[in-house]
Coordinates of C-alpha atoms and ligand atoms in Angstrom, one line a residue:
M154 CA -0.1 -0.2 0.2
N155 CA 1.6 3.5 -0.2
T156 CA 1.2 5.1 2.5
S157 CA 3.7 8.2 1.6
A158 CA 1.9 10.9 0.1
V159 CA 4.4 10.0 -3.2
P160 CA 2.4 9.6 -6.7
D161 CA 2.3 5.5 -6.5
P162 CA 5.5 4.6 -9.3
A163 CA 3.7 1.8 -10.1
D164 CA 1.3 4.6 -12.2
H165 CA 5.1 5.0 -14.3
E166 CA 7.3 3.0 -16.9
R167 CA 9.6 2.3 -14.6
L168 CA 13.6 1.2 -14.3
L169 CA 15.6 -0.4 -11.9
I170 CA 18.6 0.5 -10.4
I171 CA 20.1 -2.5 -9.0
D172 CA 22.7 -0.6 -6.6
F173 CA 26.3 -2.3 -5.7
G174 CA 27.8 0.3 -3.5
S175 CA 29.6 2.7 -6.6
Q176 CA 29.8 6.1 -5.0
V177 CA 28.8 8.0 -8.3
T178 CA 25.0 5.5 -8.5
Q179 CA 22.8 8.7 -7.6
L180 CA 24.5 9.9 -11.0
I181 CA 23.0 7.4 -12.8
A182 CA 19.2 8.4 -11.3
R183 CA 19.8 11.9 -11.8
R184 CA 20.7 11.2 -15.9
L185 CA 17.4 9.3 -15.7
R186 CA 15.1 11.5 -14.1
E187 CA 16.8 14.3 -16.6
L188 CA 15.3 11.6 -19.4
S189 CA 11.4 12.2 -17.9
V190 CA 12.4 8.3 -16.8
Y191 CA 11.2 6.9 -13.4
C192 CA 14.2 5.5 -11.9
E193 CA 14.2 3.9 -8.4
I194 CA 17.9 2.7 -6.6
H195 CA 18.0 -0.3 -4.7
P196 CA 20.6 -1.4 -2.4
Y197 CA 21.7 -5.1 -4.6
Q198 CA 20.7 -7.4 -1.0
N199 CA 17.2 -6.4 -0.5
V200 CA 16.3 -7.1 -4.9
D201 CA 15.2 -10.4 -4.8
D202 CA 13.2 -12.7 -7.2
A203 CA 10.7 -11.1 -5.3
F204 CA 11.2 -8.0 -5.7
I205 CA 12.2 -7.8 -9.1
K206 CA 8.2 -9.6 -9.9
S207 CA 6.5 -7.2 -8.0
F208 CA 8.6 -3.5 -9.3
A209 CA 8.3 -4.7 -12.5
P210 CA 10.9 -2.5 -14.2
K211 CA 10.5 -1.8 -17.9
A212 CA 15.3 -1.9 -18.0
I213 CA 17.1 -2.5 -15.4
I214 CA 20.7 -0.7 -14.6
F215 CA 23.6 -2.6 -12.9
S216 CA 25.6 -0.2 -10.7
G217 CA 29.2 0.3 -10.2
G218 CA 30.5 -0.9 -7.3
P219 CA 33.9 -1.4 -5.1
D220 CA 33.9 -5.7 -4.5
S221 CA 35.6 -7.8 -7.2
V222 CA 32.7 -10.3 -9.2
V223 CA 36.5 -13.4 -8.4
R224 CA 35.9 -12.8 -4.5
E225 CA 33.4 -15.5 -3.1
G226 CA 30.3 -14.0 -2.3
S227 CA 30.7 -10.4 -3.9
P228 CA 27.1 -8.9 -4.2
R229 CA 25.7 -10.0 -7.4
P230 CA 21.8 -9.8 -8.5
P231 CA 19.5 -12.0 -8.5
K232 CA 18.5 -14.3 -11.3
A233 CA 15.1 -13.4 -12.1
A234 CA 17.0 -9.8 -13.9
Y235 CA 18.2 -12.2 -16.3
E236 CA 14.9 -13.5 -16.7
A237 CA 12.7 -10.3 -16.7
G238 CA 12.9 -10.1 -20.6
V239 CA 14.1 -6.8 -20.2
P240 CA 17.0 -5.0 -21.3
I241 CA 19.7 -4.6 -19.1
L242 CA 22.9 -2.3 -18.7
G243 CA 25.5 -2.6 -16.5
I244 CA 28.1 -0.6 -15.8
C245 CA 31.8 -1.3 -14.3
Y246 CA 31.1 -4.0 -11.8
G247 CA 27.7 -4.7 -13.6
Q248 CA 29.6 -4.9 -16.8
Q249 CA 31.7 -7.3 -15.0
V250 CA 29.0 -9.2 -12.9
M251 CA 26.8 -10.1 -16.1
M252 CA 29.9 -11.1 -17.6
Q253 CA 30.6 -14.0 -15.2
D254 CA 26.4 -14.5 -14.2
L255 CA 26.2 -15.1 -17.7
G256 CA 29.1 -17.0 -18.8
G257 CA 32.3 -15.6 -19.9
E258 CA 35.4 -14.9 -17.3
V259 CA 36.7 -12.4 -15.1
H260 CA 40.3 -11.8 -14.1
G261 CA 41.3 -9.7 -11.1
G262 CA 43.3 -6.8 -11.8
K263 CA 46.4 -5.9 -9.4
I264 CA 45.2 -8.2 -7.1
S265 CA 45.5 -11.9 -9.1
G266 CA 47.8 -10.4 -11.3
G267 CA 45.5 -12.5 -13.6
G268 CA 47.4 -10.8 -16.6
G269 CA 44.4 -7.3 -16.4
T270 CA 45.3 -3.5 -16.2
A271 CA 43.9 -2.3 -13.3
E272 CA 42.8 1.7 -15.0
F273 CA 41.8 4.5 -13.2
G274 CA 40.6 7.7 -14.7
R275 CA 40.6 9.0 -18.2
A276 CA 40.9 7.3 -21.8
F277 CA 39.7 6.8 -24.6
V278 CA 37.3 4.4 -26.4
T279 CA 37.1 3.9 -30.1
P280 CA 34.4 1.9 -31.9
E281 CA 34.4 -1.3 -33.5
G282 CA 31.4 -1.5 -35.7
G283 CA 28.5 0.0 -35.1
L284 CA 25.5 -0.5 -31.8
D285 CA 22.3 1.6 -31.2
L286 CA 23.4 2.5 -28.3
L287 CA 26.1 4.3 -29.3
Q288 CA 24.0 5.9 -31.6
G289 CA 25.5 10.2 -31.5
W290 CA 29.2 8.8 -30.2
F291 CA 32.1 8.7 -32.2
A292 CA 31.8 12.1 -34.1
D293 CA 35.4 12.2 -33.7
G294 CA 36.4 8.3 -33.8
R295 CA 36.8 8.3 -30.6
E296 CA 35.2 9.4 -27.1
Q297 CA 36.3 10.2 -23.5
V298 CA 35.6 7.4 -20.8
W299 CA 36.4 7.2 -16.9
M300 CA 37.6 4.3 -16.1
S301 CA 37.5 3.5 -12.8
H302 CA 38.5 -0.4 -12.0
G303 CA 40.8 -3.3 -11.0
D304 CA 39.4 -6.2 -12.0
H305 CA 38.4 -6.6 -16.4
V306 CA 36.7 -9.0 -18.2
A307 CA 38.9 -11.5 -19.9
K308 CA 36.2 -13.3 -21.8
L309 CA 33.4 -12.3 -23.2
A310 CA 30.0 -14.3 -21.9
P311 CA 28.0 -16.2 -24.9
G312 CA 26.3 -13.7 -27.6
F313 CA 27.9 -10.9 -26.9
E314 CA 30.3 -8.7 -28.8
V315 CA 32.8 -6.0 -28.3
Y316 CA 31.3 -2.5 -29.8
G317 CA 34.0 -0.6 -28.0
V318 CA 38.0 -0.5 -26.7
S319 CA 40.1 1.2 -25.2
P320 CA 44.2 0.9 -24.7
N321 CA 43.1 -1.2 -21.3
A322 CA 39.6 -2.2 -22.2
P323 CA 39.6 -4.6 -25.2
Y324 CA 36.3 -5.1 -24.0
A325 CA 35.1 -1.3 -23.2
I326 CA 31.4 -1.5 -24.3
T327 CA 29.6 -5.1 -25.0
A328 CA 27.0 -6.2 -26.4
D329 CA 24.4 -9.3 -26.4
L330 CA 22.0 -7.0 -28.9
S331 CA 18.8 -10.6 -29.1
R332 CA 18.3 -10.0 -25.3
N333 CA 19.6 -6.1 -25.0
F334 CA 22.3 -6.4 -22.8
F335 CA 24.4 -4.0 -23.0
A336 CA 27.2 -3.7 -20.3
V337 CA 30.5 -1.5 -20.5
Q338 CA 33.6 -0.9 -18.2
F339 CA 33.5 2.6 -18.0
H340 CA 31.3 5.2 -16.4
P341 CA 28.4 6.5 -18.2
E342 CA 26.6 8.6 -15.7
V343 CA 30.0 10.6 -14.7
H344 CA 31.5 14.6 -15.6
H345 CA 34.8 13.2 -17.4
T346 CA 32.5 11.1 -19.6
P347 CA 31.1 14.2 -20.9
R348 CA 29.1 12.4 -23.4
G349 CA 27.9 9.4 -21.5
A350 CA 24.2 11.4 -21.0
M351 CA 24.2 9.7 -24.9
L352 CA 24.3 5.9 -23.5
Y353 CA 21.3 6.3 -20.9
E354 CA 19.1 8.3 -23.8
N355 CA 19.4 5.8 -25.9
F356 CA 19.3 2.7 -23.6
V357 CA 15.8 3.9 -22.5
R358 CA 14.4 4.9 -26.1
L359 CA 15.4 1.0 -26.9
A360 CA 13.9 0.0 -23.6
G361 CA 10.6 1.8 -25.0
F362 CA 10.3 4.5 -22.0
S363 CA 8.0 6.9 -23.5
G364 CA 9.0 9.7 -21.2
D365 CA 5.9 10.1 -18.4
W366 CA 7.6 11.2 -15.6
T367 CA 7.3 15.0 -15.8
M368 CA 6.7 16.9 -13.5
E369 CA 3.4 18.5 -14.1
A370 CA 2.4 14.4 -14.1
Y371 CA 4.2 14.7 -10.6
R372 CA 2.3 17.7 -9.2
E373 CA -1.4 16.2 -10.3
Q374 CA -1.0 12.5 -8.6
A375 CA 1.0 14.4 -5.3
V376 CA -2.1 15.6 -4.6
E377 CA -4.5 13.1 -5.1
A378 CA -2.2 11.0 -2.9
I379 CA -1.2 13.3 -0.3
R380 CA -5.3 13.3 0.3
A381 CA -6.1 9.8 -0.1
Q382 CA -3.2 9.8 2.8
A383 CA -4.3 13.0 4.9
G384 CA -8.3 12.2 4.1
D385 CA -10.2 14.6 6.7
A386 CA -7.3 15.7 8.8
K387 CA -5.5 18.3 10.1
V388 CA -1.6 18.7 8.7
I389 CA 1.1 20.6 10.0
C390 CA 4.8 22.1 8.6
A391 CA 7.1 24.2 9.7
L392 CA 7.7 26.6 7.0
S393 CA 11.2 28.0 7.2
G394 CA 11.2 29.8 3.7
G395 CA 13.7 27.4 2.1
V396 CA 13.2 26.1 -1.2
D397 CA 12.3 22.2 0.4
S398 CA 9.3 23.5 3.1
S399 CA 8.1 26.4 0.5
V400 CA 7.1 23.9 -2.3
T401 CA 6.2 21.4 0.5
A402 CA 3.8 24.4 1.6
A403 CA 2.9 24.7 -2.0
L404 CA 1.7 21.5 -2.7
L405 CA 0.3 20.7 0.1
H406 CA -2.0 23.8 0.2
E407 CA -3.5 23.2 -3.0
A408 CA -4.1 19.1 -2.5
I409 CA -6.2 20.1 1.1
G410 CA -5.8 23.9 1.4
D411 CA -7.4 24.9 4.6
Q412 CA -6.8 21.5 6.5
L413 CA -3.3 23.1 6.0
T414 CA -1.4 24.7 8.6
C415 CA 1.9 26.1 8.4
V416 CA 4.2 27.5 11.5
F417 CA 6.7 30.1 10.7
V418 CA 9.1 30.1 13.2
D419 CA 10.8 34.2 14.0
H420 CA 13.8 33.6 15.9
G421 CA 15.4 36.7 15.1
L422 CA 18.2 35.4 13.1
L423 CA 16.8 35.8 10.1
R424 CA 17.8 38.2 6.9
L425 CA 16.6 41.2 5.9
N426 CA 12.9 41.6 5.6
E427 CA 12.7 37.9 5.2
G428 CA 10.1 37.5 8.1
E429 CA 8.0 40.0 6.4
E430 CA 8.4 37.9 2.7
V431 CA 7.7 34.8 3.7
V432 CA 4.7 35.8 5.4
E433 CA 3.2 38.5 2.7
M434 CA 3.5 35.4 -0.1
F435 CA 2.3 32.1 1.7
R436 CA -0.1 34.0 3.3
D437 CA -1.2 36.5 1.4
H438 CA -0.5 36.4 -1.6
M439 CA -1.0 31.8 -1.6
N440 CA -3.9 32.7 1.3
L441 CA -2.0 29.9 3.1
H442 CA -3.0 29.5 7.0
V443 CA 0.3 30.2 8.3
I444 CA 1.3 30.5 12.0
H445 CA 3.6 33.7 12.4
A446 CA 5.5 32.7 15.3
E447 CA 7.6 35.5 16.2
E448 CA 9.5 34.7 18.9
Q449 CA 12.6 36.8 18.6
E450 CA 12.6 37.8 22.1
L451 CA 12.8 34.6 22.9
F452 CA 15.4 32.9 21.1
L453 CA 18.0 36.4 21.9
G454 CA 17.4 36.5 25.4
E455 CA 18.5 33.0 25.4
L456 CA 21.8 34.0 23.7
E457 CA 22.6 36.1 25.6
G458 CA 26.0 36.0 26.5
V459 CA 27.0 32.7 24.6
S460 CA 29.6 32.6 22.4
D461 CA 30.1 28.8 21.8
P462 CA 28.5 27.6 18.6
E463 CA 27.9 24.2 19.5
T464 CA 26.2 25.6 22.5
K465 CA 23.8 28.0 20.1
R466 CA 23.3 25.7 17.7
K467 CA 22.2 23.5 20.4
I468 CA 19.9 26.7 22.2
I469 CA 18.2 27.5 18.6
G470 CA 17.7 23.9 18.7
K471 CA 15.9 23.7 21.6
L472 CA 13.9 25.7 21.5
F473 CA 13.2 25.8 18.2
I474 CA 11.1 22.8 18.9
D475 CA 9.9 23.5 22.0
V476 CA 8.1 26.5 19.6
F477 CA 7.1 24.6 17.5
Q478 CA 5.4 21.8 20.0
K479 CA 4.0 24.9 21.6
Y480 CA 2.1 26.3 18.4
A481 CA 1.2 22.7 16.7
N482 CA -0.3 22.0 19.8
E483 CA -3.0 25.0 19.5
I484 CA -4.4 23.7 16.5
E485 CA -6.6 20.8 16.6
G486 CA -6.9 17.7 15.3
A487 CA -3.4 17.8 13.8
A488 CA -2.9 14.3 12.9
Y489 CA 0.0 14.8 10.5
L490 CA 2.9 16.5 10.4
A491 CA 4.4 17.0 6.8
Q492 CA 8.4 17.1 6.1
G493 CA 9.8 18.5 3.1
T494 CA 12.3 15.1 2.5
L495 CA 14.3 14.9 -0.7
Y496 CA 15.0 11.6 -1.8
P497 CA 18.5 11.6 -1.8
D498 CA 17.8 11.6 1.7
V499 CA 16.1 8.3 1.7
I500 CA 18.0 6.1 -0.9
E501 CA 19.5 3.1 0.8
S502 CA 23.4 3.0 -0.1
V503 CA 25.3 -0.3 0.5
S504 CA 27.3 -1.0 3.6
F505 CA 29.8 -3.3 3.7
S506 CA 29.7 -3.7 7.0
G507 CA 26.9 -4.9 7.8
G508 CA 22.9 -4.6 6.1
P509 CA 21.9 -1.9 3.7
S510 CA 22.1 1.4 5.9
V511 CA 19.8 4.4 5.5
T512 CA 21.1 7.7 4.9
I513 CA 19.4 10.3 7.0
K514 CA 20.0 14.8 7.2
S515 CA 20.2 15.4 10.7
H516 CA 19.9 18.8 9.5
H517 CA 15.7 17.9 9.9
N518 CA 14.7 21.3 12.8
V519 CA 12.1 19.0 13.9
G520 CA 13.8 16.3 13.6
G521 CA 11.8 14.3 16.6
L522 CA 8.6 15.4 16.8
P523 CA 6.8 12.9 14.8
E524 CA 7.2 10.6 17.9
K525 CA 7.0 13.7 20.8
M526 CA 3.5 14.3 19.4
G527 CA 1.8 11.7 18.1
L528 CA 1.9 13.3 14.7
K529 CA 2.2 10.3 11.5
L530 CA 4.4 12.0 8.7
V531 CA 2.9 13.5 5.4
E532 CA 6.2 13.6 2.9
P533 CA 5.9 14.5 -0.5
L534 CA 8.9 15.3 -1.7
R535 CA 10.6 11.9 -1.1
E536 CA 10.8 10.6 -4.7
L537 CA 12.4 13.3 -5.8
F538 CA 16.3 15.5 -6.1
K539 CA 17.3 19.0 -5.6
D540 CA 17.0 20.1 -9.0
E541 CA 12.7 18.6 -10.0
V542 CA 12.1 19.8 -6.5
R543 CA 13.0 23.9 -8.2
A544 CA 10.8 22.5 -11.0
L545 CA 8.0 21.3 -9.0
G546 CA 7.7 24.8 -7.0
H547 CA 7.4 26.6 -11.2
E548 CA 4.8 24.4 -11.8
L549 CA 3.4 25.4 -8.3
G550 CA 3.8 28.4 -10.2
L551 CA 6.5 29.7 -6.6
P552 CA 7.9 33.0 -8.1
A553 CA 11.1 32.4 -9.5
H554 CA 13.2 34.4 -6.7
F555 CA 12.0 32.0 -3.9
I556 CA 12.8 29.0 -5.8
A557 CA 16.7 29.8 -6.6
R558 CA 17.5 30.9 -3.4
H559 CA 20.4 30.4 -1.6
P560 CA 21.0 27.6 1.2
F561 CA 19.8 28.9 4.8
P562 CA 21.3 27.2 7.7
G563 CA 18.1 26.4 10.5
P564 CA 20.3 28.3 12.6
G565 CA 20.6 30.9 10.9
L566 CA 22.7 34.3 11.7
A567 CA 23.3 32.5 14.9
I568 CA 26.3 31.5 13.1
R569 CA 27.1 34.4 10.7
C570 CA 27.9 36.3 14.2
P571 CA 31.1 34.3 15.7
G572 CA 31.1 35.3 19.7
E573 CA 28.3 37.1 21.5
I574 CA 25.2 37.7 19.6
T575 CA 24.1 40.8 19.8
R576 CA 21.4 43.1 18.8
A577 CA 23.4 45.9 17.3
K578 CA 25.3 43.1 15.9
L579 CA 22.1 41.6 13.9
D580 CA 21.6 44.5 12.5
I581 CA 24.7 45.6 11.1
L582 CA 24.9 42.1 9.4
R583 CA 21.6 42.1 8.0
L584 CA 22.3 45.5 6.6
A585 CA 25.7 44.3 5.3
D586 CA 24.3 41.9 4.0
A587 CA 21.1 42.2 2.0
V588 CA 23.7 45.2 0.1
Y589 CA 26.7 42.2 -0.5
I590 CA 23.8 39.7 -2.2
D591 CA 21.7 43.2 -4.0
Q592 CA 25.8 43.1 -5.7
I593 CA 26.0 39.5 -6.6
R594 CA 22.6 40.2 -8.7
K595 CA 22.9 43.2 -9.9
H596 CA 26.2 41.6 -11.7
G597 CA 24.3 38.4 -12.3
L598 CA 26.1 36.1 -10.4
Y599 CA 23.5 34.6 -8.4
D600 CA 22.7 31.7 -9.9
E601 CA 26.3 30.9 -10.1
I602 CA 27.1 30.8 -6.5
W603 CA 25.5 28.5 -4.2
Q604 CA 25.8 30.4 -1.0
A605 CA 27.3 33.8 -0.3
F606 CA 26.7 35.7 2.7
V607 CA 28.7 37.9 4.7
A608 CA 29.8 37.0 8.9
I609 CA 30.4 39.8 11.2
L610 CA 33.4 39.5 12.7
P611 CA 33.8 40.0 16.3
V612 CA 36.8 42.3 16.0
R613 CA 36.9 46.4 15.5
T614 CA 39.7 47.5 13.6
V615 CA 40.3 51.5 13.0
G616 CA 39.9 53.6 9.9
V617 CA 38.9 57.4 8.5
M618 CA 36.2 58.5 7.4
G619 CA 36.1 62.1 6.4
D620 CA 38.3 64.2 8.6
G621 CA 37.6 61.0 11.2
R622 CA 38.5 58.6 13.4
T623 CA 35.9 55.1 12.9
Y624 CA 36.1 52.8 15.4
D625 CA 34.0 49.9 14.0
Y626 CA 33.5 46.0 13.4
A627 CA 35.5 44.3 10.1
C628 CA 33.0 41.9 8.5
A629 CA 33.4 38.8 6.0
L630 CA 32.5 38.1 3.0
R631 CA 32.0 34.4 1.6
A632 CA 31.1 33.0 -2.0
V633 CA 31.2 29.5 -2.1
T634 CA 30.1 26.6 -5.7
S635 CA 29.2 23.6 -4.4
V636 CA 26.7 20.9 -5.7
D637 CA 25.7 19.4 -2.2
G638 CA 27.3 21.6 0.0
M639 CA 29.4 18.9 1.5
T640 CA 32.6 20.1 -0.6
A641 CA 32.9 24.0 -2.1
D642 CA 35.5 26.1 -3.3
Y643 CA 35.0 29.4 -3.4
Y644 CA 33.6 32.3 -5.8
P645 CA 37.0 33.7 -7.5
F646 CA 35.2 37.1 -7.8
S647 CA 37.1 39.9 -10.0
H648 CA 38.9 42.0 -8.2
E649 CA 36.9 45.1 -9.7
F650 CA 33.4 43.3 -8.3
L651 CA 35.3 42.8 -4.9
G652 CA 36.3 46.6 -4.7
E653 CA 33.5 48.3 -5.5
T654 CA 31.2 45.8 -3.0
A655 CA 33.8 46.9 -0.4
T656 CA 33.1 49.8 -0.8
R657 CA 29.2 49.8 -1.1
I658 CA 28.8 48.2 1.9
I659 CA 31.3 50.5 3.9
N660 CA 29.5 53.4 2.6
E661 CA 26.0 52.1 2.7
V662 CA 26.2 50.1 6.7
P663 CA 27.0 52.0 9.6
G664 CA 28.8 50.0 11.6
I665 CA 31.3 48.7 9.3
N666 CA 34.7 50.2 8.5
R667 CA 36.6 47.6 7.2
V668 CA 35.7 44.4 5.0
T669 CA 37.8 40.9 4.0
Y670 CA 36.5 38.5 1.4
D671 CA 37.4 34.8 2.8
I672 CA 38.8 32.7 0.3
T673 CA 38.4 29.2 2.5
S674 CA 37.8 26.3 0.5
K675 CA 35.5 23.5 2.1
P676 CA 37.7 21.4 3.3
P677 CA 39.4 22.3 5.3
G678 CA 37.2 25.2 6.1
T679 CA 33.3 24.9 6.2
I680 CA 30.8 27.0 4.3
E681 CA 29.4 28.8 7.6
W682 CA 32.0 30.4 10.2
E683 CA 30.6 28.2 13.0
Ligands
XMP788 P1 29.0 23.7 6.6 O1 29.1 24.7 7.0 O2 29.0 22.5 7.2 O3 27.8 24.0 5.9 O4 29.7 23.2 5.1 C1 27.1 22.8 4.9 C2 25.7 23.4 4.3 O5 24.3 23.2 5.0 C3 24.1 24.3 5.8 N1 24.3 24.3 7.5 C4 23.1 23.9 8.0 N2 21.9 24.1 7.3 N3 21.4 23.5 9.4 C5 20.7 23.5 8.4 O6 19.5 23.4 7.4 C6 22.2 23.7 9.8 O7 22.6 23.4 11.3 C7 22.9 24.0 9.1 N4 24.7 23.9 9.5 C8 24.5 24.2 8.4 C9 24.9 25.3 5.4 O8 24.6 26.6 5.7 C10 25.4 24.8 4.0 O9 25.4 25.5 3.2

């Protein structure tokens, strides 16, 4: 039974990705979703014959993985995968597993000294005859691919032919056309295989996918699913104004209207005018029922005199839960809590130290609350990647500037104000941040940057303005590029931009007389200052 408020995937053509533990399995799913193909990643431990039957995939992909197929007990797909009568694409470890299962031979690379050559990094593949899967490839005679394997195929399984070779991989691209089984030694899903997306496009075309996974379809089905799940019950949503919670709220509102109440906790650590903007948009423009929990005094009061970063976070986290609970308790008959959990948060990953493990982000500010309050969860974004959430937000009519906003941390400006937090410092910080972001937008750089903000430093420095001496705060500008916030590079602004921004901040923000630019990457730094 479909208990979560997401469209029933059985309504879609589905592709199954069997995960053998590759670091880049998620990228396969991303490439497929970009092609409007619904797919799910499942760790090999969970995929047995019965699973394949009930999932009824239209095609299957075997991911790469760190193990060696020559090792006894190494991961395998179930037999039913080969017997399902659907196209299969094996990648790297997936190729090797396919060859061994179907009667070919795989030799250990360096490990067994079987004559194989381990290969890591860039390689060039040249064609051997033609293959529909390779349509659009080899226009320049060869293709750059990313190899990452210790073992190699030594003998093809019966029925397979070679369609591409590289200097170290004589079986770089292989296929058994009678069964529509394809197997490649490299990783087409990574950036370093620049035209790899084309292989996925060709594969899903060959498998007969019509591309029915669109945001328009998702929206309609999600609305139905939410209605089915919630019935007449009331739902509460913690609205932060960030992309995930905004899209969750908008979707729920479309589905159940007034049964939804959003609680927007204003902890006094928001950016300039942010509280008003969020409430105005959701309450006044979109007619959502929003409780504006104005608890600035409570939060700032508790934070007074606190300068240790972890203590700040703990205080804010605890107060947030208390406050949310207080307001939520006033909503009579609430049975559900809506959360903007995304697909990357719920994908089960393959763990070699034990069974499959679930990765769940611990950032959710309302973590632990559902059990405490006896609420059930509604998570309508569980099937989506971040870029799909943005597309859904667009589909739901949320303004572009809201959808494309940089991430903002739960503890807000508290962690951008190292040392003691005071109202005066927060006011200065808000203004400086607004000028900085305005500069970035004016120069058309906002969308190139993952996150940009100002941190006010716990240090005052001497300056001279006009004829007078000043003794004011220094601030640091931060701007980074990143794909997921896990690693980041500082953004290479021009000196002209930095100079102009420093001048504007010093002229327009009383209380700041020195501006610095933080050029630390992550690692070793973090994105936030605390
Ligand atoms: P760091 O500073 O750890 O940040 O490099 C990585 C990303 O996470 C955001 N961040 C948070 N988000 N609650 C959140 O919701 C938090 O406590 C928190 N701390 C950091 C940060 O803004 C960046 O995008």
